[in-house]
Short mmCIF file of C-alpha atoms in Angstrom, two decimals:
data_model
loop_
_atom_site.label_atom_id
_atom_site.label_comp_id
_atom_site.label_asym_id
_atom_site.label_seq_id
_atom_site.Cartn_x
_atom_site.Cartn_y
_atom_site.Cartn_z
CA UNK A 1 0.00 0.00 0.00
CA UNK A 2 1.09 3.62 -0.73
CA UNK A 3 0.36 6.01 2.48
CA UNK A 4 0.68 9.32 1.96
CA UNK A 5 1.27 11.37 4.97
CA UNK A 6 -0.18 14.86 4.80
CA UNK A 7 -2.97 17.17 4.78
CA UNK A 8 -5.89 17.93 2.06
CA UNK A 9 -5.54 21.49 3.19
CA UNK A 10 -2.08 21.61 2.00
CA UNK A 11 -1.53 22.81 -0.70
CA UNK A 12 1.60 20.19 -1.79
CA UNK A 13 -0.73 17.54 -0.21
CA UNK A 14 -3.27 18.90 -2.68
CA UNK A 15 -0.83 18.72 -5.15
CA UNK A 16 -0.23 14.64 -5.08
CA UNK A 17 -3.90 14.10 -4.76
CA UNK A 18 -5.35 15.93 -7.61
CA UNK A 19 -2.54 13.94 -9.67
CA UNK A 20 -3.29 10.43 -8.17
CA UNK A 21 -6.65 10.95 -8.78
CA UNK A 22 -6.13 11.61 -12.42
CA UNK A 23 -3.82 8.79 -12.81
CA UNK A 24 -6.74 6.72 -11.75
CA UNK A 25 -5.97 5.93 -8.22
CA UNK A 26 -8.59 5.07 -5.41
CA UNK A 27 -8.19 6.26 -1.93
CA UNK A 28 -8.82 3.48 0.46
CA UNK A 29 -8.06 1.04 -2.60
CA UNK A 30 -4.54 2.18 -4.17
CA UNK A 31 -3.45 4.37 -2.05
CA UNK A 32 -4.13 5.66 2.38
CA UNK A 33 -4.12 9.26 2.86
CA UNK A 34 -2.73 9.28 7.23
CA UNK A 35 -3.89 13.02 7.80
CA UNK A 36 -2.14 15.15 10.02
CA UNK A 37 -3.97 15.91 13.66
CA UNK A 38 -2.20 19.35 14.07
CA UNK A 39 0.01 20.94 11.44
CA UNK A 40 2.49 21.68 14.23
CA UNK A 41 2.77 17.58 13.87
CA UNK A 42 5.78 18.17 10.99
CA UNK A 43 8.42 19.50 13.44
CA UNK A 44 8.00 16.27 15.90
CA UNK A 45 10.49 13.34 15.66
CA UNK A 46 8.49 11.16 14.16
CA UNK A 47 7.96 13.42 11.16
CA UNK A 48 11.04 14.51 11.05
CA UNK A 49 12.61 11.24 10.49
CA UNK A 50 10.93 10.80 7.08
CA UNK A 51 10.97 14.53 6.00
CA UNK A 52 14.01 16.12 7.45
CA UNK A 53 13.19 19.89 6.24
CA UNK A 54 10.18 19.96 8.27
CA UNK A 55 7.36 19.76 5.43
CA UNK A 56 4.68 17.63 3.99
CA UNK A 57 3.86 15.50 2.68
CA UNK A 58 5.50 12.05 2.17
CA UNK A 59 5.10 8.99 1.04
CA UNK A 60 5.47 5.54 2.55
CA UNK A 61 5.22 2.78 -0.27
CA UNK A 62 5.11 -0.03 2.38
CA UNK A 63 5.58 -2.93 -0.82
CA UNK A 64 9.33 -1.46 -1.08
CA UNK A 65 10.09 0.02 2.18
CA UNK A 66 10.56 2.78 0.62
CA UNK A 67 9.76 6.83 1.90
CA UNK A 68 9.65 9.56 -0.34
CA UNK A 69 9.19 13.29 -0.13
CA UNK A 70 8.90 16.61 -2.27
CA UNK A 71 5.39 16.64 -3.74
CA UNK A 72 6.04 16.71 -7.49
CA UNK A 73 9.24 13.82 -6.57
CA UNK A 74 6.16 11.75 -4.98
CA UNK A 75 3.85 12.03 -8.24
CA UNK A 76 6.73 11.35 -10.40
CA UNK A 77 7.90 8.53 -8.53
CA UNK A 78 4.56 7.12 -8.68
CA UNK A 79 3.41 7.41 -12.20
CA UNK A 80 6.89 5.70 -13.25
CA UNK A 81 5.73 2.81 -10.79
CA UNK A 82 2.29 2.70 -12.39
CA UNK A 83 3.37 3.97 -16.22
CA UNK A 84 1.09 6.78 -16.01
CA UNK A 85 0.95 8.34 -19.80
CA UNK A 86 0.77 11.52 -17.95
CA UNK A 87 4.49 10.99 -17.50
CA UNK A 88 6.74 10.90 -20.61
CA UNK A 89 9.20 8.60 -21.18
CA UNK A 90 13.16 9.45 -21.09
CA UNK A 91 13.44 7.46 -23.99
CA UNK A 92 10.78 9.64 -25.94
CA UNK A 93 13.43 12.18 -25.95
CA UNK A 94 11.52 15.72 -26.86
CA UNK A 95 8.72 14.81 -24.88
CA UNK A 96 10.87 14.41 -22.01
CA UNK A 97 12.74 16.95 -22.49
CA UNK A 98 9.77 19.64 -22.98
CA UNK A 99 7.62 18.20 -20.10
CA UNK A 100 11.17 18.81 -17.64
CA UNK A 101 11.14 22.19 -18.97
CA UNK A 102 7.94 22.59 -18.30
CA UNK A 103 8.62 21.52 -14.73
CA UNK A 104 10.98 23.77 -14.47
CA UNK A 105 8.75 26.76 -16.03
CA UNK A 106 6.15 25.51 -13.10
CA UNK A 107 8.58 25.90 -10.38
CA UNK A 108 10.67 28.94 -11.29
CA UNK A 109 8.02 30.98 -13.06
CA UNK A 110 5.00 30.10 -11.84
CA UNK A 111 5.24 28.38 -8.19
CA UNK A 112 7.87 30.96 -6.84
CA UNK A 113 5.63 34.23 -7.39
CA UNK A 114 2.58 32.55 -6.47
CA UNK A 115 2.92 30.62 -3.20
CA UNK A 116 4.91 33.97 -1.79
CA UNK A 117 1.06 35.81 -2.96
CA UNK A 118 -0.26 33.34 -1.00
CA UNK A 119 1.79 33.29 2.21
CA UNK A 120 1.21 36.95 2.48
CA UNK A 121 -1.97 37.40 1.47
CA UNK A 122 -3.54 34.37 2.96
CA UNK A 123 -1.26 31.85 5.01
CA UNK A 124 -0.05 34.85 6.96
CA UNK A 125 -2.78 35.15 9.07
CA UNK A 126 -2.49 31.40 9.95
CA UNK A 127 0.94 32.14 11.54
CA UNK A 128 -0.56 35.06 13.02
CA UNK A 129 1.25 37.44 11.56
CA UNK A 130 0.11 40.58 9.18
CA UNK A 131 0.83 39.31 5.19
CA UNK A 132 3.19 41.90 3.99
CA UNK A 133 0.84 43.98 0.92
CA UNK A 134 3.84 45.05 -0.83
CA UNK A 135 5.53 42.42 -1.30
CA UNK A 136 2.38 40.15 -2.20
CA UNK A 137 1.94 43.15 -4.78
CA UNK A 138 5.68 42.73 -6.43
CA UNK A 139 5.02 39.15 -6.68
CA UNK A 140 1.20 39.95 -8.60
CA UNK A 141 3.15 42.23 -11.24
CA UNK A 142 5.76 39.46 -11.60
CA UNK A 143 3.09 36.23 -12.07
CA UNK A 144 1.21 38.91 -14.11
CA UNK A 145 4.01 39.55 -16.69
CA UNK A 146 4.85 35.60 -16.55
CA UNK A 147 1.26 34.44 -17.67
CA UNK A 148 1.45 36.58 -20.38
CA UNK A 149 3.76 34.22 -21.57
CA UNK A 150 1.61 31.21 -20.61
CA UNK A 151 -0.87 32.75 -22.58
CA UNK A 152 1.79 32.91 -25.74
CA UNK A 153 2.69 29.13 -25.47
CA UNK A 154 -0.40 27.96 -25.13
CA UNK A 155 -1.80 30.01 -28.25
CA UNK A 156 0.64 27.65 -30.22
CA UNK A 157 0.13 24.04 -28.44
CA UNK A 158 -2.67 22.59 -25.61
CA UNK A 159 -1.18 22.29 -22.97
CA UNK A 160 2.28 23.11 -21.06
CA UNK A 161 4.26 20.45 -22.28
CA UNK A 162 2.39 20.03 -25.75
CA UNK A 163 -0.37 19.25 -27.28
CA UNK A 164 -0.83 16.25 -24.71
CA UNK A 165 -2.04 16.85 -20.96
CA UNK A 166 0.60 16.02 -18.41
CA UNK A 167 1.77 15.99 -14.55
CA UNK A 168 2.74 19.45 -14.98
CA UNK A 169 -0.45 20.94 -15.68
CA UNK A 170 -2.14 19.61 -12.90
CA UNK A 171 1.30 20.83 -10.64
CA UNK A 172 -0.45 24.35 -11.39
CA UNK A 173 -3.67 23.38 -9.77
CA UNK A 174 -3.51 24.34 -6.03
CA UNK A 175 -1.67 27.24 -5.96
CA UNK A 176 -3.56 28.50 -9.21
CA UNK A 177 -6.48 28.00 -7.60
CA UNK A 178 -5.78 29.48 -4.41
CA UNK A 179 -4.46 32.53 -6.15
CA UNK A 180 -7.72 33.35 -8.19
CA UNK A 181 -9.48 33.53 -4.59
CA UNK A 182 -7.22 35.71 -3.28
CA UNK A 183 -6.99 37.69 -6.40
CA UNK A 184 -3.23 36.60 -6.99
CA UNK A 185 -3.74 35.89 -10.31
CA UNK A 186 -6.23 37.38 -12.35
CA UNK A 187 -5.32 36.58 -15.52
CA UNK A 188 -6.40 32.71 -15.18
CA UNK A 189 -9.64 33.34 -15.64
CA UNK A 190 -9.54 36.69 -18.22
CA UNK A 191 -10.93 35.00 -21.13
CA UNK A 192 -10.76 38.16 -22.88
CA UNK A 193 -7.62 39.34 -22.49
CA UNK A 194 -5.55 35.80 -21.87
CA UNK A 195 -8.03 33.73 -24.37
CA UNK A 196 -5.68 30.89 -24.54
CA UNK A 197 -4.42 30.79 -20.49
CA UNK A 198 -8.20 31.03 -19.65
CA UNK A 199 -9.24 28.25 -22.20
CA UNK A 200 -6.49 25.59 -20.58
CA UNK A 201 -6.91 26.92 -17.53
CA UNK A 202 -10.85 26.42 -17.25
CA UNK A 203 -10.06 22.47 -18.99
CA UNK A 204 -7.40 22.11 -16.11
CA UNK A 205 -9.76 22.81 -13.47
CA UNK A 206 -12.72 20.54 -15.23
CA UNK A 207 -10.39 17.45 -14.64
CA UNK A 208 -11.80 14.80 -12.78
CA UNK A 209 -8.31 14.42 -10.58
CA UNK A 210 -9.08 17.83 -9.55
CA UNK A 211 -12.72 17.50 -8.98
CA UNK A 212 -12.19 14.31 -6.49
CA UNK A 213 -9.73 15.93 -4.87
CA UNK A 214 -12.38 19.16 -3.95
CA UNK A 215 -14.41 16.73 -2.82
CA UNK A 216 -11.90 15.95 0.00
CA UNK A 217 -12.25 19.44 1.45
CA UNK A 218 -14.38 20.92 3.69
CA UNK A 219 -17.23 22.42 2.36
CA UNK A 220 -16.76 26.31 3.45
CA UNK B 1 25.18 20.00 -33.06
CA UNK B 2 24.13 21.27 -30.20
CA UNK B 3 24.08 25.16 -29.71
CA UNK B 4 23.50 26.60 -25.88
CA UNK B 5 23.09 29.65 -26.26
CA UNK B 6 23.92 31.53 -22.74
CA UNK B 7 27.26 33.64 -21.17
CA UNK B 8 29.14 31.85 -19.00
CA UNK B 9 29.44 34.30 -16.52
CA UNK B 10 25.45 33.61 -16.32
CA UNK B 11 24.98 31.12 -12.94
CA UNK B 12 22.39 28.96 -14.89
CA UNK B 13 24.45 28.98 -18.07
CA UNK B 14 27.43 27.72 -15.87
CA UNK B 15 25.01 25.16 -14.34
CA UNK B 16 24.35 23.70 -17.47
CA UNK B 17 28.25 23.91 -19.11
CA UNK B 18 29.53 22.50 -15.37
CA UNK B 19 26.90 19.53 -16.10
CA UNK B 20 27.98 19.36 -19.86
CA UNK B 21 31.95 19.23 -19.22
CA UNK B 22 31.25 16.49 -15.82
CA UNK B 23 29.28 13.92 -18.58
CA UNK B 24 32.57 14.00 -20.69
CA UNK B 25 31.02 16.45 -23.58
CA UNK B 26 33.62 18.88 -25.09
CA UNK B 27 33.40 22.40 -26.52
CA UNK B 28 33.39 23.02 -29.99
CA UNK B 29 33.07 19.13 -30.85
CA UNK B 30 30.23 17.88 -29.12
CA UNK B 31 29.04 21.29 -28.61
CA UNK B 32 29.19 25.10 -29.04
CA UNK B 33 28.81 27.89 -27.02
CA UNK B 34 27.01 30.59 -28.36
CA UNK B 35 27.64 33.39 -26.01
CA UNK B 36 25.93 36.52 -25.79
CA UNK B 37 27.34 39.73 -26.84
CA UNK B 38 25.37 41.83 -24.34
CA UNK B 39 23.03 40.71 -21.35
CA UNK B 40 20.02 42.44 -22.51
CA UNK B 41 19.62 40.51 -26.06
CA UNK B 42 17.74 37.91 -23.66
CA UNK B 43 15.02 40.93 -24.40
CA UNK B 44 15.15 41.06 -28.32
CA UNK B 45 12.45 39.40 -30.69
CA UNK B 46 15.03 37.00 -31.68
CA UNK B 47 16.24 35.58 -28.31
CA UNK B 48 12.13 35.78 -27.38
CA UNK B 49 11.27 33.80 -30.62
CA UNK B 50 13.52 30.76 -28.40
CA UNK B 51 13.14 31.63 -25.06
CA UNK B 52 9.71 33.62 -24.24
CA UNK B 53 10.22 34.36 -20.80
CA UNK B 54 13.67 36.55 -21.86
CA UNK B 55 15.70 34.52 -19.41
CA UNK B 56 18.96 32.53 -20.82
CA UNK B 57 20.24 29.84 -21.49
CA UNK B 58 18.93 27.65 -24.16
CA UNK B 59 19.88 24.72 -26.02
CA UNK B 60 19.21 24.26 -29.98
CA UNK B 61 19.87 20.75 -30.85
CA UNK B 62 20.59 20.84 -34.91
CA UNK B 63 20.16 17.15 -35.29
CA UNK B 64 16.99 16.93 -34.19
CA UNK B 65 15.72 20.70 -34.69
CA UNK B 66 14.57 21.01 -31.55
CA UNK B 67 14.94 23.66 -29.14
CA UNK B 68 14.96 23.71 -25.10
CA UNK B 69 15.35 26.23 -22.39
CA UNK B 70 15.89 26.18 -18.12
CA UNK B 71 19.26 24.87 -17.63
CA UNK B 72 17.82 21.69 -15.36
CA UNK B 73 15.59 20.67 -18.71
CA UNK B 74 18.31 20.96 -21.08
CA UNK B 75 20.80 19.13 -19.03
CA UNK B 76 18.05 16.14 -18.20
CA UNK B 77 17.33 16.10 -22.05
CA UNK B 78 21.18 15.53 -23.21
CA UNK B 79 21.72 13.22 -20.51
CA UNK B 80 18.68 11.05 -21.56
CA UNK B 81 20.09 11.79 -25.20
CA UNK B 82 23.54 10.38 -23.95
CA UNK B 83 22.45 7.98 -22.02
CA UNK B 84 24.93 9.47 -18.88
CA UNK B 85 25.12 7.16 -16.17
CA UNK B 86 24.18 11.08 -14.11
CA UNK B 87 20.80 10.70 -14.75
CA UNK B 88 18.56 7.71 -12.95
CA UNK B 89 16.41 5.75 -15.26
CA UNK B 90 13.32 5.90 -14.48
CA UNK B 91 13.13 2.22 -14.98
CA UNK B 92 15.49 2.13 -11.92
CA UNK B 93 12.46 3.00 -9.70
CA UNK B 94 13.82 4.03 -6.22
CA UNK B 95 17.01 5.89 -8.05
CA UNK B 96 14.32 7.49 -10.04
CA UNK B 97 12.42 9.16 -6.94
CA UNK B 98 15.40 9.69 -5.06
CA UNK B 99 16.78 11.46 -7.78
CA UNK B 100 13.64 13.71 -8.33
CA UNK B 101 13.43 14.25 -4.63
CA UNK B 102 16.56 15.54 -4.34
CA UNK B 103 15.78 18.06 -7.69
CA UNK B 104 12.88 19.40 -6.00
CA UNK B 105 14.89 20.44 -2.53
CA UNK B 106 17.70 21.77 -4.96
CA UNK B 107 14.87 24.16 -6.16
CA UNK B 108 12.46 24.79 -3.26
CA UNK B 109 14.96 24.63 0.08
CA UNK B 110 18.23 25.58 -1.92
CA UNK B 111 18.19 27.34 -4.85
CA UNK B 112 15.01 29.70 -3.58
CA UNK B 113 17.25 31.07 -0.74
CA UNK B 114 20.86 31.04 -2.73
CA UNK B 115 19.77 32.91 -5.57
CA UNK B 116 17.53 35.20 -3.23
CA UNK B 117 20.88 36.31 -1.77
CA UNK B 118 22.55 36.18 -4.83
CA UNK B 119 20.30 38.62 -6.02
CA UNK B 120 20.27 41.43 -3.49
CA UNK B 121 23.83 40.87 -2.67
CA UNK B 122 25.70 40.42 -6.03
CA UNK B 123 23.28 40.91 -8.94
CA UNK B 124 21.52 44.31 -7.94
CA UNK B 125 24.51 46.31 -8.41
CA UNK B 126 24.62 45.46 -11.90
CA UNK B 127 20.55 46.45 -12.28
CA UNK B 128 22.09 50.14 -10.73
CA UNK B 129 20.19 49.77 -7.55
CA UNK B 130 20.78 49.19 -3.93
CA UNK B 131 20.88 45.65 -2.51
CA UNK B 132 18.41 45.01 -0.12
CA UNK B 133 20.19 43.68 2.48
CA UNK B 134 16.98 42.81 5.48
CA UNK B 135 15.92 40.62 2.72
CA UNK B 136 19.35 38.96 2.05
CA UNK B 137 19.67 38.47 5.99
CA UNK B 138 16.15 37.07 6.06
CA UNK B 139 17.39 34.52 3.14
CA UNK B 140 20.62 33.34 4.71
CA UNK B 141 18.91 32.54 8.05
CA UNK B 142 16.79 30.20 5.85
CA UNK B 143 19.41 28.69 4.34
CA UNK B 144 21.35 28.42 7.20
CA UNK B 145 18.95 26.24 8.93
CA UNK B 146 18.18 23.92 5.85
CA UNK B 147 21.89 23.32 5.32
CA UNK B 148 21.52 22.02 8.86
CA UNK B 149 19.32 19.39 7.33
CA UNK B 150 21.84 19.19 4.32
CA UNK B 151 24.53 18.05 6.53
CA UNK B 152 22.03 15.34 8.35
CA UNK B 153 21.24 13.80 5.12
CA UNK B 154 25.29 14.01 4.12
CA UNK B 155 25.89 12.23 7.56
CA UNK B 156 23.91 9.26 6.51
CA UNK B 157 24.89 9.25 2.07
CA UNK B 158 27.55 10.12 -0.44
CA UNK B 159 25.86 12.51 -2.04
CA UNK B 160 22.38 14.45 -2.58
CA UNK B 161 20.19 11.56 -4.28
CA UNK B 162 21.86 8.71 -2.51
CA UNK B 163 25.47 7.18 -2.66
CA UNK B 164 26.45 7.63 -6.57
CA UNK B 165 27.10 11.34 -8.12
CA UNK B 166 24.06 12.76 -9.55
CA UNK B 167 23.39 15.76 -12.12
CA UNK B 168 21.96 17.06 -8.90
CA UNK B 169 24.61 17.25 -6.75
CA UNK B 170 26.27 19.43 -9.79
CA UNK B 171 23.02 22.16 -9.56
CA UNK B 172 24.42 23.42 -6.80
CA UNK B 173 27.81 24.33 -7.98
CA UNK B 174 27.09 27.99 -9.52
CA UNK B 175 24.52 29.33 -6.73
CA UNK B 176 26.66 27.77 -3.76
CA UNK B 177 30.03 28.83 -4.87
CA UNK B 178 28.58 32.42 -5.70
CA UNK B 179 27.13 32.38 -1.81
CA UNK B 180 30.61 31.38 -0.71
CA UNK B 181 32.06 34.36 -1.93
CA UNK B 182 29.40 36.27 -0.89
CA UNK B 183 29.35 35.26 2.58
CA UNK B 184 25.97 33.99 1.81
CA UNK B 185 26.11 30.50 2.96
CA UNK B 186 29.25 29.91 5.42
CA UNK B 187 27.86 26.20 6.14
CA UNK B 188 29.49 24.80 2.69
CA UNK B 189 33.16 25.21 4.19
CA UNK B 190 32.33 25.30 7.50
CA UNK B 191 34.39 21.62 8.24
CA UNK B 192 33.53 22.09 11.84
CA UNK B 193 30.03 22.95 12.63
CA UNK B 194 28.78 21.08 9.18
CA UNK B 195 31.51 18.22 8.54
CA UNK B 196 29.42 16.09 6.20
CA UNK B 197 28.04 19.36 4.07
CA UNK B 198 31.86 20.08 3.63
CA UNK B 199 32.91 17.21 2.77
CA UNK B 200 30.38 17.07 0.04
CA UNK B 201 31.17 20.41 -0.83
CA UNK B 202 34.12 19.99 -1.37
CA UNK B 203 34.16 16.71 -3.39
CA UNK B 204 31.75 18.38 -5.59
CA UNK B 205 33.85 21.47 -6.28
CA UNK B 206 37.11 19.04 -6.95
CA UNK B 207 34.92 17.59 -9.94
CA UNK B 208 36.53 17.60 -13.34
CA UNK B 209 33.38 19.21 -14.71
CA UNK B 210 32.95 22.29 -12.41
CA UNK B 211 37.01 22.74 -13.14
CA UNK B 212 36.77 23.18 -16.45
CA UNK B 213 33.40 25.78 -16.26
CA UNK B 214 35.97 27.69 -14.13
CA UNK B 215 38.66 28.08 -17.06
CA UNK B 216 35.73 29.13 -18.80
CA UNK B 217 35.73 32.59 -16.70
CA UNK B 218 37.81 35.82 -16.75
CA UNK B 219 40.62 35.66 -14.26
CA UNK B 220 39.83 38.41 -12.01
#
């Protein structure tokens, strides 16, 4: 059995859910989810000893004796155990090569701006502490200028990494989501003035990974 | 062919020619440099038409007309071109996820930090304005402490992804030596607080590859 140790209200939790759920694994069947009592829980020794920085979630894939950590490392991992199609092949060189890029597009130019929007503007007061405005606003005008771009690529292919969905489309989901309620990121759902970033953007969020995983949450 | 097109004085141009150089790969037979006459080409139509987001490098691969940009992409795709022992298979499951794990804390619990520094301590003199240096303190307190966990996981393997020499160990290289200079991240040489980190560090700063990037340089 895989167990994944986290929380649905995490956003990296989030993260390997939505995927596992799209690569067409069932909780309770394929996979455990061991939730976290208190989020305070990830500095304990107990945590510690499988993730080391202090973070969730990982994985425990009890068949190997094997523990894993990093969110988009745990989905990867995974879909080369199972042979997900959502994962490209090494040995089908370009696609492999433009769906790392893309994962490296997600990180750098996407991930970075937006989870620092959302610790300030919404994590902040979880840590009770006041989000620093300014900074959230630096970040905006950089995601801002960066899904312009978005919008450019995907006027000339599908989806991030081609014409063929992937992993790294759905790495976009939580923190893209979380961003158009905080009003981090506009532009993901301007169908006027980002046709092509709204278009993918409204398909992305229509996926049935991502629809399970909602389902997980509570309901206000 | 293959064409990167980058400067070497660039850190994630010198990532990717450190990586080149350590798989065996030699300049101006297995590959050219094309190097940039003046930093802010990376904002021209031409460089765009290859690289939307204006950042550098990127790779152009004659045989196969196909292009590729963020250094960690292009250096995954020519190692899975190669076939370089650097890169897991993901066929070899647990190497695989390791491997990826240790990609993703490069990026989230190193590279965020380093370059953070990098670029309030180094790099804003060159954009004419004033480093901010809270922010740069703020950043090397991070660091510091996941460095910490850095030398933990050195304590118990070789190197980053287990106990072979990865491509990831070499991501470091231009961010952490940059730090080191910088005073940014006094953990890497520090043999006595942080034995195993500096032991790794410098192993990984002996390697042939990261040698030869440094030839590439100007002197002073």
């Amino acid at each position: 059995m895989l167990v994944l140790n986290g929380s649905p209200l995490s956003t990296c939790t989030g993260r390997v859910l939505t995927c596992f759920f799209q690569m067409g694994l069932q909780l309770d069947k394929d996979f455990k989810l061991a939730p976290l009592g208190d989020f305070a829980d990830i500095y304990k020794p107990e945590w510690l000893a499988n993730q080391p920085f202090g973070q969730m979630p990982f994985l425990i894939d009890e068949e190997e004796q094997y523990v894993i950590f990093e969110s988009r490392a745990i989905i990867k991992y995974v879909a080369a155990k199972i042979g997900s199609p959502l994962l490209p092949k090494q040995s089908d060189l370009k696609a492999y090569g433009i769906f790392e890029q893309a994962c490296s597009i997600e990180h750098c130019n996407f991930d970075e701006p937006a989870h620092s929007i959302a610790a300030e503007l919404y994590f902040a007061k979880f840590h009770g502490r006041e989000g620093d405005v300014a900074l959230a606003d630096k970040n905006k005008a950089l995601l801002a200028k960066r899904l312009k771009v978005y919008d450019q690529i995907l006027s000339k292919q599908k989806y991030i990494a081609g014409d063929d969905l992937t992993l790294v489309d759905l790495f976009h989901l939580t923190y893209g989501n979380l961003n158009v309620t905080i009003g981090g990121a506009p532009a993901l759902t301007d169908a006027e003035g980002h046709p092509n970033l709204a278009r993918w953007w409204k398909e992305v969020t229509s996926l049935p990974g991502w629809v399970k995983y909602q389902e997980l949450l509570p309901k206000n």
